[in-house]
PDB file of C-alpha atoms in Angstrom:
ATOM      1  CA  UNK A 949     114.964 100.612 133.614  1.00 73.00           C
ATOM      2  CA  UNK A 950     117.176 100.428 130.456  1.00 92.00           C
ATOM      3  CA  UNK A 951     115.460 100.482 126.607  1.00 97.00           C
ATOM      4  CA  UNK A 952     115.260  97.144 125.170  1.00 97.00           C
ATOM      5  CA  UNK A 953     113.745  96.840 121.671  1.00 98.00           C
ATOM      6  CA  UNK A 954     112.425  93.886 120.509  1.00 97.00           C
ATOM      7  CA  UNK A 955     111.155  92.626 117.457  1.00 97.00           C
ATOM      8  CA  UNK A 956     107.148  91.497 118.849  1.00 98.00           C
ATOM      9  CA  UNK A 957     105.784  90.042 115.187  1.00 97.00           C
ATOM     10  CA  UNK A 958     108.000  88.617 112.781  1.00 94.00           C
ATOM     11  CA  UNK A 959     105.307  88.869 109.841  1.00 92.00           C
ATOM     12  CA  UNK A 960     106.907  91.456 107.300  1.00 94.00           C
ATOM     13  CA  UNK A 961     103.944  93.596 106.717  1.00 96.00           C
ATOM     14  CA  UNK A 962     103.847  95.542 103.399  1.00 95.00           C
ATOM     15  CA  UNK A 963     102.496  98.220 104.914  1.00 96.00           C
ATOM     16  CA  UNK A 964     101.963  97.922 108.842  1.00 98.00           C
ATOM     17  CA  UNK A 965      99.830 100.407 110.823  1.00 98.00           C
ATOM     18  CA  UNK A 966      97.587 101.460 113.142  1.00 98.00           C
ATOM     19  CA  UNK A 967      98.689  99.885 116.350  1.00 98.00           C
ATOM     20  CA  UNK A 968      95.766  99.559 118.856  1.00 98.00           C
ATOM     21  CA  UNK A 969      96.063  98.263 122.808  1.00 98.00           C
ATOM     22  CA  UNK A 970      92.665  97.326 123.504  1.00 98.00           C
ATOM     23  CA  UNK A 971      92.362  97.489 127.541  1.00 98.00           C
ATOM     24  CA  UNK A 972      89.691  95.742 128.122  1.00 97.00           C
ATOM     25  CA  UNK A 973      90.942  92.432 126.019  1.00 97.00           C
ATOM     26  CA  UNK A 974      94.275  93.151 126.730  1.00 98.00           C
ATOM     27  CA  UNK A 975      95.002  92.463 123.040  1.00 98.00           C
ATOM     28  CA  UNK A 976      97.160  94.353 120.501  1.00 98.00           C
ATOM     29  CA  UNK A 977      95.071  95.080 117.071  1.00 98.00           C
ATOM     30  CA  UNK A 978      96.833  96.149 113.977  1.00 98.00           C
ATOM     31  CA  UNK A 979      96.537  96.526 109.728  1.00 98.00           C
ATOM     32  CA  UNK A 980      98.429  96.020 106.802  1.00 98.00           C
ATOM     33  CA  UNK A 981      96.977  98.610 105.169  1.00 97.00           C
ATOM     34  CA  UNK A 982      97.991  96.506 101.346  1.00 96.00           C
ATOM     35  CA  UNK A 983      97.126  92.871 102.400  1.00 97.00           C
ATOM     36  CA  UNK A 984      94.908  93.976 103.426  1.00 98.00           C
ATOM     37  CA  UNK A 985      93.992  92.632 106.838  1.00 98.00           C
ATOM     38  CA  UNK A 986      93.253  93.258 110.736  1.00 98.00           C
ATOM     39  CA  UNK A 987      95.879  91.402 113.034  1.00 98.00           C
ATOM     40  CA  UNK A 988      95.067  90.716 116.129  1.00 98.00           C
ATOM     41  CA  UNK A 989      97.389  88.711 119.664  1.00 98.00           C
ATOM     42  CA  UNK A 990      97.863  88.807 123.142  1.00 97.00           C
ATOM     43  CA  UNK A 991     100.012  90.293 125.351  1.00 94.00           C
ATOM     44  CA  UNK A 992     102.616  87.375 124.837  1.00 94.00           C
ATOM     45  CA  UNK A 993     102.467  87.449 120.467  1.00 96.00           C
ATOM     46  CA  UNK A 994      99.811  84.414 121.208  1.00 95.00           C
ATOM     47  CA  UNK A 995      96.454  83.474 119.755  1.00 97.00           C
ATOM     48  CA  UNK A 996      96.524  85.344 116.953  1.00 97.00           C
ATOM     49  CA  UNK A 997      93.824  86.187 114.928  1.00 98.00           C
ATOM     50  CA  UNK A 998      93.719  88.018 110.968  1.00 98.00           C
ATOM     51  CA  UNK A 999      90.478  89.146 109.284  1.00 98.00           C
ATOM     52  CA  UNK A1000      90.975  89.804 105.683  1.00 98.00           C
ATOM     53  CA  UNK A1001      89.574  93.078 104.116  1.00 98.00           C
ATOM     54  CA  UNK A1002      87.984  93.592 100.294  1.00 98.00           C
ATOM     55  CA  UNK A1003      90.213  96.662  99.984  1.00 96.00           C
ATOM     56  CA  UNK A1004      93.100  98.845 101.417  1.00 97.00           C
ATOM     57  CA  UNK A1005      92.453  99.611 104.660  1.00 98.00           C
ATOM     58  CA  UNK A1006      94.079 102.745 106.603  1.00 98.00           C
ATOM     59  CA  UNK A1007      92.834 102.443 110.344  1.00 98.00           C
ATOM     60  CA  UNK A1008      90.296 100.754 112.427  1.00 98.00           C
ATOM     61  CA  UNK A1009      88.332 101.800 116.041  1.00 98.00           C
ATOM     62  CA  UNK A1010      87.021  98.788 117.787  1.00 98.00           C
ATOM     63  CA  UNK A1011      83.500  98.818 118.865  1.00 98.00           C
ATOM     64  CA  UNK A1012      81.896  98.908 122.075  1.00 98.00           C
ATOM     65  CA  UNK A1013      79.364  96.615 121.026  1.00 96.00           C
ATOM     66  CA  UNK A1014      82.062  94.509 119.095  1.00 97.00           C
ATOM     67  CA  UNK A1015      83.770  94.000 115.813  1.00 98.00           C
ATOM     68  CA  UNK A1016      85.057  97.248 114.466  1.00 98.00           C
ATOM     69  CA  UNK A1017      84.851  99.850 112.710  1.00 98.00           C
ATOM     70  CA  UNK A1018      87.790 100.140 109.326  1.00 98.00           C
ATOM     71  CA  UNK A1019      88.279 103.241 107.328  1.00 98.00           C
ATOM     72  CA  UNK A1020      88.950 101.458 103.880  1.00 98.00           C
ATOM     73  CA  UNK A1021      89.775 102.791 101.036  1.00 96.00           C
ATOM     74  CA  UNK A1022      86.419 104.432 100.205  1.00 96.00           C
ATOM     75  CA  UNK A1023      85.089 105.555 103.364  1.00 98.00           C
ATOM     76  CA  UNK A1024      83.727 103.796 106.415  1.00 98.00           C
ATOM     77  CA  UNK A1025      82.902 100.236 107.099  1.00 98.00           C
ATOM     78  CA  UNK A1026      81.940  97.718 109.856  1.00 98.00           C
ATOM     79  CA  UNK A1027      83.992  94.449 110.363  1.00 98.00           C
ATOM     80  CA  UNK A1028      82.706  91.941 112.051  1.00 98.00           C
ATOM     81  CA  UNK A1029      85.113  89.709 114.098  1.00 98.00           C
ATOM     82  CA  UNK A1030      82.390  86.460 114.374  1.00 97.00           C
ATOM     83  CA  UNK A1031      81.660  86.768 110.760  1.00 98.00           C
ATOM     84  CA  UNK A1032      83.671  88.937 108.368  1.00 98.00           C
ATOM     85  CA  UNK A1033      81.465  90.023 106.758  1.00 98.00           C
ATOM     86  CA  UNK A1034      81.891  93.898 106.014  1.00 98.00           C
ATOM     87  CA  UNK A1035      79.652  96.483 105.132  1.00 98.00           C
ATOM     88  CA  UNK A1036      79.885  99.731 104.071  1.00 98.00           C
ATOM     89  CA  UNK A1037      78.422 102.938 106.235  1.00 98.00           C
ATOM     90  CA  UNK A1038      79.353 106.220 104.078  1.00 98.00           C
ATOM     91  CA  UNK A1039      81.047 106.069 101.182  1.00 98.00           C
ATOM     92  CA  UNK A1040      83.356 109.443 101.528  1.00 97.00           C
ATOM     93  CA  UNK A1041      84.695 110.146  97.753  1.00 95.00           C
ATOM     94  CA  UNK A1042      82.367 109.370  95.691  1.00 94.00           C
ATOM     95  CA  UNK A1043      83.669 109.510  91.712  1.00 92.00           C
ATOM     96  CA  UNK A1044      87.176 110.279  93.098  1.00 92.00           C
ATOM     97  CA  UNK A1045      89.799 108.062  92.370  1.00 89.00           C
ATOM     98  CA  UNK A1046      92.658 109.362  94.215  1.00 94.00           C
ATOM     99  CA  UNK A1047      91.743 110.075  98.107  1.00 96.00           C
ATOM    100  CA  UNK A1048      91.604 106.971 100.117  1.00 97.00           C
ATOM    101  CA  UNK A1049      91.115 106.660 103.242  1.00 98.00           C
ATOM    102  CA  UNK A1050      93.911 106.575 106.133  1.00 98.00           C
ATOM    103  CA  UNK A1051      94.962 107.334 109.672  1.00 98.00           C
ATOM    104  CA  UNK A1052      92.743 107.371 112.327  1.00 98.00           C
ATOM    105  CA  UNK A1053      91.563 107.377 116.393  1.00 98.00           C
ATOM    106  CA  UNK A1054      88.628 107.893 118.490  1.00 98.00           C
ATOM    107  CA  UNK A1055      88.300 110.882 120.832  1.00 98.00           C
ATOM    108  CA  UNK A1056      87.963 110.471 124.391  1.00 98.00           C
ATOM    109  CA  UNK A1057      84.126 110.789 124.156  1.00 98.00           C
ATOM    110  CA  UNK A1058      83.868 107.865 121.673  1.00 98.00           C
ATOM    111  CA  UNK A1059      83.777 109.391 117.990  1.00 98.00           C
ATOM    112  CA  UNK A1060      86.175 108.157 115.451  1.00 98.00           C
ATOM    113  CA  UNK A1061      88.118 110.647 113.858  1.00 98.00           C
ATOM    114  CA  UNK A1062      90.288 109.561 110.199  1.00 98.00           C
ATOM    115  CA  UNK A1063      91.668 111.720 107.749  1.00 98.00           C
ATOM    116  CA  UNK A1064      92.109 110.755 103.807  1.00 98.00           C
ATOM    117  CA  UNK A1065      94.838 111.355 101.667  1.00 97.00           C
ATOM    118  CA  UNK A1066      96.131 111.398  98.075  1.00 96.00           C
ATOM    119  CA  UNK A1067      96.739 107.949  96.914  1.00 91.00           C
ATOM    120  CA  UNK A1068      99.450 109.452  94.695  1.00 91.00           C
ATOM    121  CA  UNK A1069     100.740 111.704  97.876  1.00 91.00           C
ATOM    122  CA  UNK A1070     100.875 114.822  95.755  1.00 94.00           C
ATOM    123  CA  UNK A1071      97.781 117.168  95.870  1.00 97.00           C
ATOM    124  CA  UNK A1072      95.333 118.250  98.788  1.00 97.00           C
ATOM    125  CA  UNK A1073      92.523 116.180  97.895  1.00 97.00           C
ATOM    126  CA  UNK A1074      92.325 114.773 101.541  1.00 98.00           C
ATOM    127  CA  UNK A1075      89.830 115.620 104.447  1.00 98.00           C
ATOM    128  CA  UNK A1076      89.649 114.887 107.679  1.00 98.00           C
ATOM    129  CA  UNK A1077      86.424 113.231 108.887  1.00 98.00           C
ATOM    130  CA  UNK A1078      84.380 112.747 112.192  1.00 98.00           C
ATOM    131  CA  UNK A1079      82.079 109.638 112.991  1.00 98.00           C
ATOM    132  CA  UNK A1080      79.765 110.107 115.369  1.00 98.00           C
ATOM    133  CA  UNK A1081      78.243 106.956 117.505  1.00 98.00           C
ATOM    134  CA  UNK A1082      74.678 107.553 115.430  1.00 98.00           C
ATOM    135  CA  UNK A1083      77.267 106.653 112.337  1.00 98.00           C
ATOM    136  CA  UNK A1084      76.311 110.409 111.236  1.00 98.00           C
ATOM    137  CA  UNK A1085      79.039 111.567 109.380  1.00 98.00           C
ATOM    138  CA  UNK A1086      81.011 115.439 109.234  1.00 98.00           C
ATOM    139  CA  UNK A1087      83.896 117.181 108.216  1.00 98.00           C
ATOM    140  CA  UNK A1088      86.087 118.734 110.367  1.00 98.00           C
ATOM    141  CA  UNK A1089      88.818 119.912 107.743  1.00 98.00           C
ATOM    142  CA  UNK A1090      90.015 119.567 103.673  1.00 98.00           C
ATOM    143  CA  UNK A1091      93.016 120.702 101.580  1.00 97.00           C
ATOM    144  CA  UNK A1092      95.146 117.627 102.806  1.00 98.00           C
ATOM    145  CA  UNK A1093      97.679 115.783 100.971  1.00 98.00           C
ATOM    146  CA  UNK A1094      98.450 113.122 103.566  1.00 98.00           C
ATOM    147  CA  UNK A1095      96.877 112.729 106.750  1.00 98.00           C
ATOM    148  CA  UNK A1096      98.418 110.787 109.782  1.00 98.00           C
ATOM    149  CA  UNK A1097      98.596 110.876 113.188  1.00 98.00           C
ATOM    150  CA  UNK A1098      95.876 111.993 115.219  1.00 98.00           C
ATOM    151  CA  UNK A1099      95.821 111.734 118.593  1.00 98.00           C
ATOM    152  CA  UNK A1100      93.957 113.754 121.303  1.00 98.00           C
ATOM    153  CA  UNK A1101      95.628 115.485 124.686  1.00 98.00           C
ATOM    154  CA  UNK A1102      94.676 113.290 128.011  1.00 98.00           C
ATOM    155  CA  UNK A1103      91.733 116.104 128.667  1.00 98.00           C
ATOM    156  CA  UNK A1104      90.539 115.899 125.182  1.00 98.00           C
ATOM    157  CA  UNK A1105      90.605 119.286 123.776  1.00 98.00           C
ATOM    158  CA  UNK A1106      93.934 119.612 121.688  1.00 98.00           C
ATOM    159  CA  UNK A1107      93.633 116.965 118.470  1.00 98.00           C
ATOM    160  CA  UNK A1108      96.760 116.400 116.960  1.00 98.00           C
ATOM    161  CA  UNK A1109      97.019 115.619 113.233  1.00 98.00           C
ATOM    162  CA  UNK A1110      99.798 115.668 110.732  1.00 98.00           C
ATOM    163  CA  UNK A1111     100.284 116.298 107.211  1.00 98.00           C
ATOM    164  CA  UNK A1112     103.229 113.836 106.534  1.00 97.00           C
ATOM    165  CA  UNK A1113     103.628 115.789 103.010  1.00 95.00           C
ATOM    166  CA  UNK A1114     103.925 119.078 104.298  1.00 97.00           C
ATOM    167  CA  UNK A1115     106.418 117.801 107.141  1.00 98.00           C
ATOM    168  CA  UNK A1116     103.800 119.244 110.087  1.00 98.00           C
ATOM    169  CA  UNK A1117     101.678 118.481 113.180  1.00 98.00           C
ATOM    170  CA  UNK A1118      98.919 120.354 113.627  1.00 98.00           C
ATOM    171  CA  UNK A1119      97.615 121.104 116.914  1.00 98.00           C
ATOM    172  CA  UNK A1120      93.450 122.184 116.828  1.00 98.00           C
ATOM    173  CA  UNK A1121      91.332 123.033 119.352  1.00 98.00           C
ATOM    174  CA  UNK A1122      88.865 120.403 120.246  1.00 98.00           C
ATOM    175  CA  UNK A1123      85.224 120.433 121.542  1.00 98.00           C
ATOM    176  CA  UNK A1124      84.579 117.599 123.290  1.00 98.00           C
ATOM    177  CA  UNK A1125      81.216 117.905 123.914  1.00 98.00           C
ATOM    178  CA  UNK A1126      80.240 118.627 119.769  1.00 98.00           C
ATOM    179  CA  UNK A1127      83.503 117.314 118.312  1.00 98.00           C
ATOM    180  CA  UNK A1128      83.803 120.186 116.313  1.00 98.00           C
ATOM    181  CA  UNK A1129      87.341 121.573 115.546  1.00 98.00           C
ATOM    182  CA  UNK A1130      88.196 125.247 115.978  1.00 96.00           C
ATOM    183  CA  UNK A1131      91.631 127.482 115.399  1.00 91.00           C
ATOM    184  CA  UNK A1132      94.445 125.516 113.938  1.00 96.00           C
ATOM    185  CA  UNK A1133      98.440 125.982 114.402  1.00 97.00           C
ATOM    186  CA  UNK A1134     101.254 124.348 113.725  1.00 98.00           C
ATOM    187  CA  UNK A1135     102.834 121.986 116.619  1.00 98.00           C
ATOM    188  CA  UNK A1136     106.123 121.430 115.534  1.00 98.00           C
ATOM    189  CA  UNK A1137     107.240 121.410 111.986  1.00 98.00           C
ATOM    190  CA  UNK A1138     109.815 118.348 110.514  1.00 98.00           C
ATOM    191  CA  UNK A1139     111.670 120.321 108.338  1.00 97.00           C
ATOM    192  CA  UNK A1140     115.025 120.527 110.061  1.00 97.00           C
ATOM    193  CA  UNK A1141     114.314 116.878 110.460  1.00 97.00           C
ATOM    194  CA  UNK A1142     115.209 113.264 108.322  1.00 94.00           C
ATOM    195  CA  UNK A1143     111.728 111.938 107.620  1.00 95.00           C
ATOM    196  CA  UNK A1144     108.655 112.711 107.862  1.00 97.00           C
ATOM    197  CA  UNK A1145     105.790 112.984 110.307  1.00 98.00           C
ATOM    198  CA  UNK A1146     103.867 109.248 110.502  1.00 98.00           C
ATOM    199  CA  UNK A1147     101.696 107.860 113.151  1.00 98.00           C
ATOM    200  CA  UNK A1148     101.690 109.310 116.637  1.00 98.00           C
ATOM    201  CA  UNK A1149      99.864 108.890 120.299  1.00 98.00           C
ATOM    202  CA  UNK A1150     100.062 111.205 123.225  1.00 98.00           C
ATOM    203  CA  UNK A1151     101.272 109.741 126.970  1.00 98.00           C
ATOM    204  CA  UNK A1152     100.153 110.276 130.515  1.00 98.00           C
ATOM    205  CA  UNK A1153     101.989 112.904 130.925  1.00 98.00           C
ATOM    206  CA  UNK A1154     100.481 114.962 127.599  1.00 98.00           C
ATOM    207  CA  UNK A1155     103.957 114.289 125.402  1.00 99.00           C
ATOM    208  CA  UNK A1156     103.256 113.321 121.877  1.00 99.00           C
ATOM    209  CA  UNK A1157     105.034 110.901 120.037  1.00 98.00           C
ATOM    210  CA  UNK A1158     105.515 110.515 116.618  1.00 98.00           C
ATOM    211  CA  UNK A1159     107.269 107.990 114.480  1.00 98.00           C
ATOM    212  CA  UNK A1160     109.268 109.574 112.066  1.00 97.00           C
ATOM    213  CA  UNK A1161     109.058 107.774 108.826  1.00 95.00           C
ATOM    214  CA  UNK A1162     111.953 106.909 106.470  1.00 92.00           C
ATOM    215  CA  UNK A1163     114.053 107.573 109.341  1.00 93.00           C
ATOM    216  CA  UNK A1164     113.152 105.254 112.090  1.00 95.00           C
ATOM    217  CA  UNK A1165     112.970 107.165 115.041  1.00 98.00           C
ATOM    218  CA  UNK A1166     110.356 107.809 117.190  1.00 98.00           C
ATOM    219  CA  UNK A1167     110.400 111.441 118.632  1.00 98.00           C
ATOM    220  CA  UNK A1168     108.565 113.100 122.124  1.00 98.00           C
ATOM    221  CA  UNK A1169     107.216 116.465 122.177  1.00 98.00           C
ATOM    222  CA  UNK A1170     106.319 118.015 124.964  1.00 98.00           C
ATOM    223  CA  UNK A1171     103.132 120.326 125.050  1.00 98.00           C
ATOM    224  CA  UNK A1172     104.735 123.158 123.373  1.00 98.00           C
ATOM    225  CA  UNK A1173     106.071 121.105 120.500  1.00 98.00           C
ATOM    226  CA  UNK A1174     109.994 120.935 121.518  1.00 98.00           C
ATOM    227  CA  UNK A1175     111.252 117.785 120.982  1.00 98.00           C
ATOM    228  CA  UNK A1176     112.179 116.392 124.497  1.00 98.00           C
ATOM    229  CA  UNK A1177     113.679 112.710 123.481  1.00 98.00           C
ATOM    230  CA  UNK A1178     114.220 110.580 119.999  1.00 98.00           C
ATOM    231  CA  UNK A1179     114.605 106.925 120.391  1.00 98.00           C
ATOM    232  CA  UNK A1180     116.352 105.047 117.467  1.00 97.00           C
ATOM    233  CA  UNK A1181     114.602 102.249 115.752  1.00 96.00           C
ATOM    234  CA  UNK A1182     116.124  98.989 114.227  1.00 94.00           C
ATOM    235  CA  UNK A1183     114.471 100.012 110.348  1.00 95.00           C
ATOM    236  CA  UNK A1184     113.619 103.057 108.827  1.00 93.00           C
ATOM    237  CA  UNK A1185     110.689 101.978 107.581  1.00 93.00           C
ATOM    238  CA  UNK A1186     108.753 103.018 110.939  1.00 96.00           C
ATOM    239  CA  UNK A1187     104.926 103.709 110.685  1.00 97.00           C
ATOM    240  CA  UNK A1188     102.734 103.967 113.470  1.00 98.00           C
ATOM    241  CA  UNK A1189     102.679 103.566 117.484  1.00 98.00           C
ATOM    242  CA  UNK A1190     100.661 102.378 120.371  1.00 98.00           C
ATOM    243  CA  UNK A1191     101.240 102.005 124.049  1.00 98.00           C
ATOM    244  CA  UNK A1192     100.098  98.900 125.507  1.00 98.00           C
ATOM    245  CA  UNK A1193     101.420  95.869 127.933  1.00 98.00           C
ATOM    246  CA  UNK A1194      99.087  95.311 131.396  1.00 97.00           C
ATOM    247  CA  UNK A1195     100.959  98.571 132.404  1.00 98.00           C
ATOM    248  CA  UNK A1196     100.586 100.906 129.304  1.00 98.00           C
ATOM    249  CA  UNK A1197     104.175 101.043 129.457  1.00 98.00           C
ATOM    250  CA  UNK A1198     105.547  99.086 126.101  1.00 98.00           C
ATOM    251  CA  UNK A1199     105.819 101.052 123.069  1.00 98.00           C
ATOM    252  CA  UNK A1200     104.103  98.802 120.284  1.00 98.00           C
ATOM    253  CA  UNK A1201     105.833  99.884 116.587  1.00 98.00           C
ATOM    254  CA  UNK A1202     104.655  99.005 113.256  1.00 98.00           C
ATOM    255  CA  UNK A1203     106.854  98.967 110.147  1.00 97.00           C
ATOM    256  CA  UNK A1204     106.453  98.579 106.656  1.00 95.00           C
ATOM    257  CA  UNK A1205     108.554  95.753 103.803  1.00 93.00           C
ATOM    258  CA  UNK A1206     107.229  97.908 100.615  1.00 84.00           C
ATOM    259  CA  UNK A1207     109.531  99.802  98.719  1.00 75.00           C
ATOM    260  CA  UNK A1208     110.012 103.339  99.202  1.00 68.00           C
ATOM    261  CA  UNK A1209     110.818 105.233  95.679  1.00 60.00           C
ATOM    262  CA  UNK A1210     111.201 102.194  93.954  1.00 57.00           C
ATOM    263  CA  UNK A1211     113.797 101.359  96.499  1.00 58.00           C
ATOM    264  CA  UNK A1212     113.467  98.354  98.394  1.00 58.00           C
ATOM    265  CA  UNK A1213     114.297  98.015 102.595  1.00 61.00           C
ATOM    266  CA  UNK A1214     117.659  96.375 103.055  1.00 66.00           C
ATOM    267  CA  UNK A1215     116.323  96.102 106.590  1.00 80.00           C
ATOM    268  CA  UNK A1216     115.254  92.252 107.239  1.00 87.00           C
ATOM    269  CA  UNK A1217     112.949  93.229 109.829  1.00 93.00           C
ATOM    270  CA  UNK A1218     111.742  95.957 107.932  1.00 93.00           C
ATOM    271  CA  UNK A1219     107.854  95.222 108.212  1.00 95.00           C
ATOM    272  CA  UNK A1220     107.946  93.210 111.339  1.00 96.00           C
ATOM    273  CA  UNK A1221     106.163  94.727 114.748  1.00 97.00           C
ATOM    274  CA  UNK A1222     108.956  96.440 117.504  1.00 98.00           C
ATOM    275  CA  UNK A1223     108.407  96.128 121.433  1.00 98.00           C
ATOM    276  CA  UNK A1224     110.143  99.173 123.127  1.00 98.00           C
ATOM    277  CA  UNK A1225     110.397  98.838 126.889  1.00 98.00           C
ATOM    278  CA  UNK A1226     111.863 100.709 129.286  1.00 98.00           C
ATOM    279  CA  UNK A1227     111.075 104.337 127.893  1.00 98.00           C
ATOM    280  CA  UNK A1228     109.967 105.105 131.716  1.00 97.00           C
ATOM    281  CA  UNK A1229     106.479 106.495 130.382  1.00 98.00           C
ATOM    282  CA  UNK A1230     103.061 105.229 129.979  1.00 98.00           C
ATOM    283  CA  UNK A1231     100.237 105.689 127.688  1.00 98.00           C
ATOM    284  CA  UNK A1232      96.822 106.206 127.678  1.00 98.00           C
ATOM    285  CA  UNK A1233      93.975 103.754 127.362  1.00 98.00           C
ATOM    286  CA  UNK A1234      92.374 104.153 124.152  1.00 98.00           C
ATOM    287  CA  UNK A1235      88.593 104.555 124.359  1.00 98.00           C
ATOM    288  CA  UNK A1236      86.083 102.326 121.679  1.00 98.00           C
ATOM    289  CA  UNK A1237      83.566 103.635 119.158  1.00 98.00           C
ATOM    290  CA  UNK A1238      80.827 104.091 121.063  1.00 98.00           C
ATOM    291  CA  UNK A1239      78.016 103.513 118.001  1.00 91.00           C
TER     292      UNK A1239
END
């Protein structure tokens, strides 16, 4: 099957993330983070649904019960799709101005795991958090600048998670009967790479891919953390990644239109929503928020 990339969304997000392939609906979900809203369409781009947000918003786990759950800027909240209306569960920096909230996923056993970051992407202010289906609340690490990317192995007990400042992916042992986190090493390291480490999901087979940012590529690592394959993107301005389609096999791509170092895209699709198909791989279905 050859690649073919497509744009799926022409909307130019400012800041486009968190892709999400809900199974069940067979619907794609997605944010910009800076409208700040939750998209939502079919397979086909069709019926498409928005829910606007009260503040910036850095992921979202859908509920098993419905509506969502949306990491916002200052900690945890519940969207619902009927209404709108959103309310806030834990508030996770108090009196701090800088962390917001940002990436996120939920583990194979139905707890929602998002990391926060420095709004100003300079200092470790961020931690990475754990929401469990009572909506209890825990901390699994601190001393991050940027978090992104987590993603869990198919068997649930490596979590991936990358500082895009310090140009890493983390691997962590994961328990998936507590959720607790135990020794941490480095993956794979970006250094000898363009950009930097952004959103990322893990396949059927156990590969992790991760969209390299301000270089738009998206790059496969095998278990060990070698890179095995980099697909070229039409922008550079590549965020985050899902797979979804009836088959699991399309790799859903968000982008972002806001300028990068006071430097605007000179992309014109820079923002929009890529459809890459044929990459001969499938994904995983990703599981709701069981609370």
């Amino acid at each position: 099957m050859m690649l073919r990339i497509e744009v799926f969304s022409e909307d130019r997000n400012q800041l486009g993330e968190g892709p999400l392939w809900d199974v069940e609906e067979q619907r794609l979900y997605w944010i910009d983070s800076y409208a700040p809203a939750v998209y939502s369409c079919d397979a086909r781009g069709g019926n498409r649904k928005s829910w606007n947000l009260p503040e910036p918003v850095g992921s979202l786990a859908l509920r098993e019960k419905g509506g969502t759950i949306v990491a916002l800027r200052n900690g945890f909240h519940t969207l619902d799709f009927e209404t709108g209306a959103v309310e806030l569960l834990h508030e996770t920096h108090p009196g701090e101005l800088r962390p917001r909230l940002n990436d996120g996923k939920v583990d194979r056993q139905g707890r929602f795991v998002a990391g926060s970051m420095d709004f100003e992407e300079r200092d470790p202010v961020g931690t990475l958090f754990r929401l469990d289906p009572d909506l209890s609340l825990h901390t699994l690490d601190t001393g991050i600048i940027c978090s992104n990317g987590p993603c869990f192995s198919p068997d649930g007990t490596t979590l991936y998670f990358a500082d895009s400042h310090k140009k890493a992916i983390y691997a962590y042992s994961y328990d998936t009967a507590s959720g607790t986190v135990g020794s941490r090493r480095v993956f794979t390291s970006f250094d000898s790479l363009r950009g930097y480490p952004d959103g990322a999901t893990v396949d059927a087979e156990g590969y992790v891919w991760s969209v390299e940012v301000y270089s738009g590529r998206l790059i496969r690592f095998d278990p060990n953390g070698v890179i095995d394959r980099i697909v070229g993107l039409p922008v550079q301005s590549t965020t985050s990644i899902t797979f979804g389609g009836p088959e699991l096999d399309i790799a859903y791509v968000t982008s972002m239109a806001r300028p990068f170092n006071n430097q605007y895209h000179c992309e014109r699709e820079a923002g929009c929503m890529f459809a890459v198909h044929g990459l001969g791989v499938r994904g995983l279905p990703e599981p709701r928020f069981k609370g």
